[in-house]
Amino acid sequence: MTNVSTQEKSFRLITIPISHYCEKARWALKKLQLPYVEEPHMPPFHRFATGRVGGKSTPVMITEAGAFTDSADILRYLDEIASDNAKLYPTNPELRRQVEELEDLFDEQLGPATRRWGYFYVMDDYKFMQRRWCQGVPFIEGALFPVVFPWMRSVLQRGFNITPESAAQAYEQIKSIFEQVSELLSDGRTYLVGDSFSAADLTFAALAAPAVLPPEHPMRRANLQELPSKMASEISTFRKTPAGAYVLRLYRDRNS
Ligand SMILES: N[C@@H](CCC(=O)N[C@@H](CS)C(=O)NCC(=O)O)C(=O)O
């Protein structure tokens, strides 16, 4: 047994499947071996599902204890119900502080940066976006992609402030966070904090994934060959850093 939940039904996880924050929640549920049912949606239809329980963005996790509308809250709740040998946060207060600090950095800076940088390159590729956004979503939502995408594309561009300048800044931000993580790993440690896998490792790998494209990622991701050459070359550079290699390793270990 890896958890002590009293929940009888499976958790519900509302997602935009390709979202790296949804991947963070999915990974935690999988790691703790908690039964869940994913309810995938294409933007903007996710808002009908998240709005019903007082949320906006995805992931939203619905449990008998209530709805959790932010990935960090989801991880904290899952940690509370996890058994002592399967915690995502260390019990030692100092180590826990370090994990939470890294998780915040990745949530607040890395996640928005990998999203802005990635969308800048692919947002104008209609077919690419259709394949990525429609994976696993209800048939009717996928069928409406041609109708909603032109509008969603401009919402995306304005909402996430995607411009050549902001994408170049996002690239620098990803580089700088990768340097910080590479520096942490330079003493040969196995995990970012303490001697076990934690929310810091999970959050880093999930939110860095768009810049590294781990082959084991559960959502179908692009091959380097089908990406713009500058983006593919930046991914190759990220993969070669210690932080990038760490993401690839965590994904290789994800299913074991
Ligand atoms: N702080 C949130 C961020 C989640 C987030 O930004 N989700 C994006 C997908 S990557 C989303 O659902 N955007 C659509 C929306 O806000 O309606 C979390 O950690 O859960």
XYZ file of C-alpha atoms and ligand atoms in Angstrom:
276
model
C 0.000 0.000 0.000
C 1.367 3.413 -0.886
C -1.465 5.560 0.441
C -3.854 5.842 3.327
C -6.750 7.579 1.529
C -10.270 6.836 2.733
C -11.578 7.867 -0.685
C -13.773 5.142 -2.169
C -14.202 6.436 -5.703
C -11.419 7.248 -8.160
C -10.273 10.855 -8.215
C -11.344 12.913 -11.222
C -8.615 14.880 -12.964
C -9.797 17.568 -15.383
C -7.038 18.298 -17.875
C -5.904 19.895 -21.068
C -3.877 16.743 -21.808
C -0.864 18.465 -23.366
C -0.501 20.899 -20.421
C 2.695 20.430 -18.442
C 0.924 21.446 -15.190
C -1.575 18.616 -15.844
C 1.357 16.289 -16.394
C 2.644 17.317 -12.957
C -0.629 16.216 -11.293
C -0.866 13.068 -13.428
C 2.675 12.065 -12.450
C 1.950 12.523 -8.729
C -1.199 10.387 -8.918
C 0.683 7.711 -10.798
C 3.640 7.809 -8.430
C 1.350 7.329 -5.418
C -0.624 4.648 -7.270
C -3.908 6.402 -6.633
C -6.783 5.470 -8.938
C -7.968 8.381 -11.045
C -9.965 9.069 -14.138
C -8.658 11.757 -16.458
C -11.254 14.014 -18.096
C -9.402 15.593 -21.024
C -10.623 18.770 -22.700
C -9.550 21.073 -25.476
C -9.335 24.775 -24.664
C -11.635 26.654 -24.203
C -14.055 23.794 -23.358
C -12.091 22.913 -20.199
C -13.629 26.051 -18.640
C -17.100 24.414 -18.537
C -15.637 21.552 -16.488
C -13.318 23.585 -14.233
C -15.879 26.381 -13.757
C -18.438 23.921 -12.383
C -16.200 23.329 -9.346
C -14.991 26.904 -8.902
C -11.791 26.607 -10.944
C -10.440 28.111 -14.138
C -7.182 26.617 -15.327
C -6.259 22.942 -15.476
C -5.443 20.674 -13.706
C -8.397 20.425 -11.352
C -8.655 17.357 -9.150
C -12.014 16.408 -7.680
C -12.057 14.262 -4.557
C -14.526 13.416 -1.807
C -12.651 16.011 0.286
C -13.327 18.742 -2.301
C -11.926 20.170 -5.535
C -8.282 21.268 -5.849
C -7.753 23.892 -8.525
C -3.970 24.326 -8.564
C -1.245 21.749 -9.177
C 0.650 22.679 -5.989
C -2.529 22.210 -3.901
C -3.115 18.881 -5.617
C 0.372 17.669 -4.674
C 0.000 18.842 -1.079
C -3.314 17.046 -0.705
C -1.961 13.851 -2.268
C 1.022 14.049 0.057
C -1.274 14.294 3.088
C -2.991 11.043 2.181
C 0.179 9.245 1.072
C 1.665 6.724 3.458
C 4.901 7.576 5.272
C 7.103 5.702 2.813
C 5.663 7.451 -0.258
C 5.805 11.148 0.615
C 6.383 13.814 -2.047
C 7.548 16.328 0.585
C 10.218 15.497 3.185
C 9.132 15.435 6.821
C 12.307 17.280 7.857
C 11.199 20.973 7.942
C 14.405 22.350 6.402
C 14.321 19.865 3.517
C 10.611 20.536 3.054
C 11.320 24.269 2.831
C 13.903 23.600 0.117
C 11.481 21.411 -1.851
C 8.705 24.022 -1.621
C 11.056 26.808 -2.654
C 12.153 24.888 -5.759
C 8.581 23.885 -6.575
C 7.553 27.575 -6.413
C 10.429 28.591 -8.676
C 9.471 25.953 -11.243
C 5.722 26.705 -11.002
C 6.098 30.471 -11.182
C 8.983 30.827 -13.636
C 9.905 27.632 -15.472
C 6.331 26.567 -16.385
C 5.324 29.918 -17.928
C 8.730 30.176 -19.690
C 8.650 26.719 -21.353
C 5.047 27.380 -22.423
C 5.791 30.811 -23.908
C 8.976 29.618 -25.629
C 7.284 26.472 -27.038
C 4.091 28.120 -28.259
C 6.073 30.872 -29.970
C 7.511 28.262 -32.354
C 4.438 26.136 -33.034
C 1.384 28.357 -32.497
C 1.044 29.241 -36.196
C 1.245 25.621 -37.328
C -2.448 24.730 -37.569
C -1.980 20.983 -38.144
C 0.598 20.668 -35.373
C -1.656 22.476 -32.912
C -4.654 20.376 -33.937
C -2.760 17.130 -33.283
C -1.533 18.357 -29.887
C -4.739 19.940 -28.616
C -7.135 17.233 -29.750
C -5.417 14.207 -28.166
C -8.026 12.195 -26.260
C -10.598 15.003 -26.014
C -14.340 14.397 -26.551
C -15.168 14.019 -30.246
C -17.329 17.136 -30.361
C -14.572 19.344 -28.919
C -12.046 18.049 -31.453
C -14.568 18.572 -34.249
C -14.901 22.217 -33.198
C -11.136 22.860 -33.392
C -11.374 24.593 -36.825
C -14.035 26.915 -35.422
C -12.402 27.857 -32.118
C -8.689 27.703 -32.906
C -8.316 31.014 -34.787
C -9.903 32.777 -31.808
C -8.015 30.692 -29.211
C -4.762 31.424 -31.012
C -5.171 35.150 -30.412
C -6.331 34.556 -26.821
C -3.161 32.522 -26.316
C -0.941 35.125 -27.902
C -2.380 37.962 -25.813
C -2.934 35.956 -22.607
C 0.588 34.570 -22.494
C 2.174 37.606 -24.169
C 3.832 35.577 -26.925
C 6.111 37.760 -29.057
C 9.592 37.206 -30.536
C 11.041 39.326 -27.695
C 9.158 37.534 -24.898
C 10.049 34.144 -26.404
C 13.746 35.106 -26.459
C 13.466 36.199 -22.811
C 11.705 32.918 -21.960
C 14.573 31.006 -23.579
C 17.068 32.874 -21.373
C 14.924 32.193 -18.310
C 14.792 28.446 -19.052
C 18.564 28.483 -19.581
C 19.113 30.222 -16.264
C 16.891 27.780 -14.315
C 18.599 24.838 -16.038
C 21.935 26.329 -14.907
C 20.682 26.539 -11.301
C 19.521 22.907 -11.426
C 22.750 21.757 -13.104
C 24.665 23.532 -10.345
C 22.664 21.675 -7.657
C 23.369 18.369 -9.397
C 27.086 19.092 -9.802
C 27.953 17.496 -6.436
C 26.743 14.138 -7.745
C 23.479 14.004 -5.791
C 20.769 11.620 -7.004
C 17.807 13.928 -6.301
C 17.446 17.704 -6.039
C 16.764 17.696 -2.288
C 17.686 15.053 0.281
C 18.067 11.448 -0.742
C 14.683 10.695 -2.230
C 12.473 11.713 -5.118
C 10.289 14.672 -4.163
C 7.823 17.242 -5.481
C 10.851 19.319 -6.549
C 12.092 16.608 -8.949
C 8.622 15.845 -10.246
C 7.762 19.519 -10.833
C 11.078 20.236 -12.520
C 10.780 17.297 -14.917
C 7.115 17.896 -15.785
C 7.501 21.641 -16.396
C 10.855 21.325 -18.216
C 9.531 18.547 -20.491
C 8.456 20.865 -23.360
C 12.078 22.054 -23.662
C 13.578 18.541 -23.533
C 10.870 16.324 -25.112
C 11.511 13.100 -23.162
C 10.613 10.093 -25.345
C 8.739 8.450 -22.433
C 6.324 11.366 -21.966
C 2.763 9.954 -21.753
C 1.364 12.488 -24.223
C 2.374 12.189 -27.849
C 4.997 14.864 -28.362
C 6.708 16.051 -31.500
C 9.784 14.517 -33.112
C 12.667 16.931 -33.428
C 12.448 16.611 -37.241
C 8.935 18.052 -37.390
C 9.868 21.146 -35.355
C 11.287 24.444 -36.614
C 15.064 23.959 -36.859
C 15.914 26.673 -34.304
C 13.554 25.109 -31.755
C 14.974 21.621 -32.426
C 18.494 22.925 -31.980
C 17.581 24.627 -28.677
C 16.017 21.363 -27.450
C 19.208 19.466 -28.378
C 21.228 22.023 -26.409
C 18.930 21.720 -23.354
C 19.140 17.913 -23.483
C 22.926 18.045 -23.271
C 22.981 20.049 -20.028
C 23.115 18.142 -16.699
C 19.602 19.494 -15.903
C 18.268 18.309 -19.277
C 19.875 14.891 -18.858
C 18.271 14.768 -15.396
C 14.800 15.338 -16.912
C 15.454 12.535 -19.417
C 16.541 10.239 -16.562
C 13.505 11.020 -14.396
C 11.246 10.252 -17.360
C 13.053 6.977 -18.029
C 12.521 6.051 -14.337
C 8.927 7.364 -14.315
C 7.362 4.050 -15.255
C 9.543 1.821 -13.067
N -0.863 27.674 -11.181
C -1.601 26.746 -12.002
C -1.243 26.954 -13.458
C -1.984 26.017 -14.384
C -2.024 26.512 -15.828
O -1.432 27.543 -16.175
N -2.770 25.770 -16.660
C -2.959 26.137 -18.042
C -2.499 25.012 -18.954
S -0.756 24.941 -19.060
C -4.448 26.317 -18.334
O -5.262 25.507 -17.954
N -4.772 27.412 -19.038
C -6.114 27.666 -19.481
C -6.874 28.580 -18.576
O -6.277 29.247 -17.692
O -8.097 28.625 -18.745
C -1.297 25.319 -11.537
O -0.163 25.081 -11.064
O -2.193 24.459 -11.588
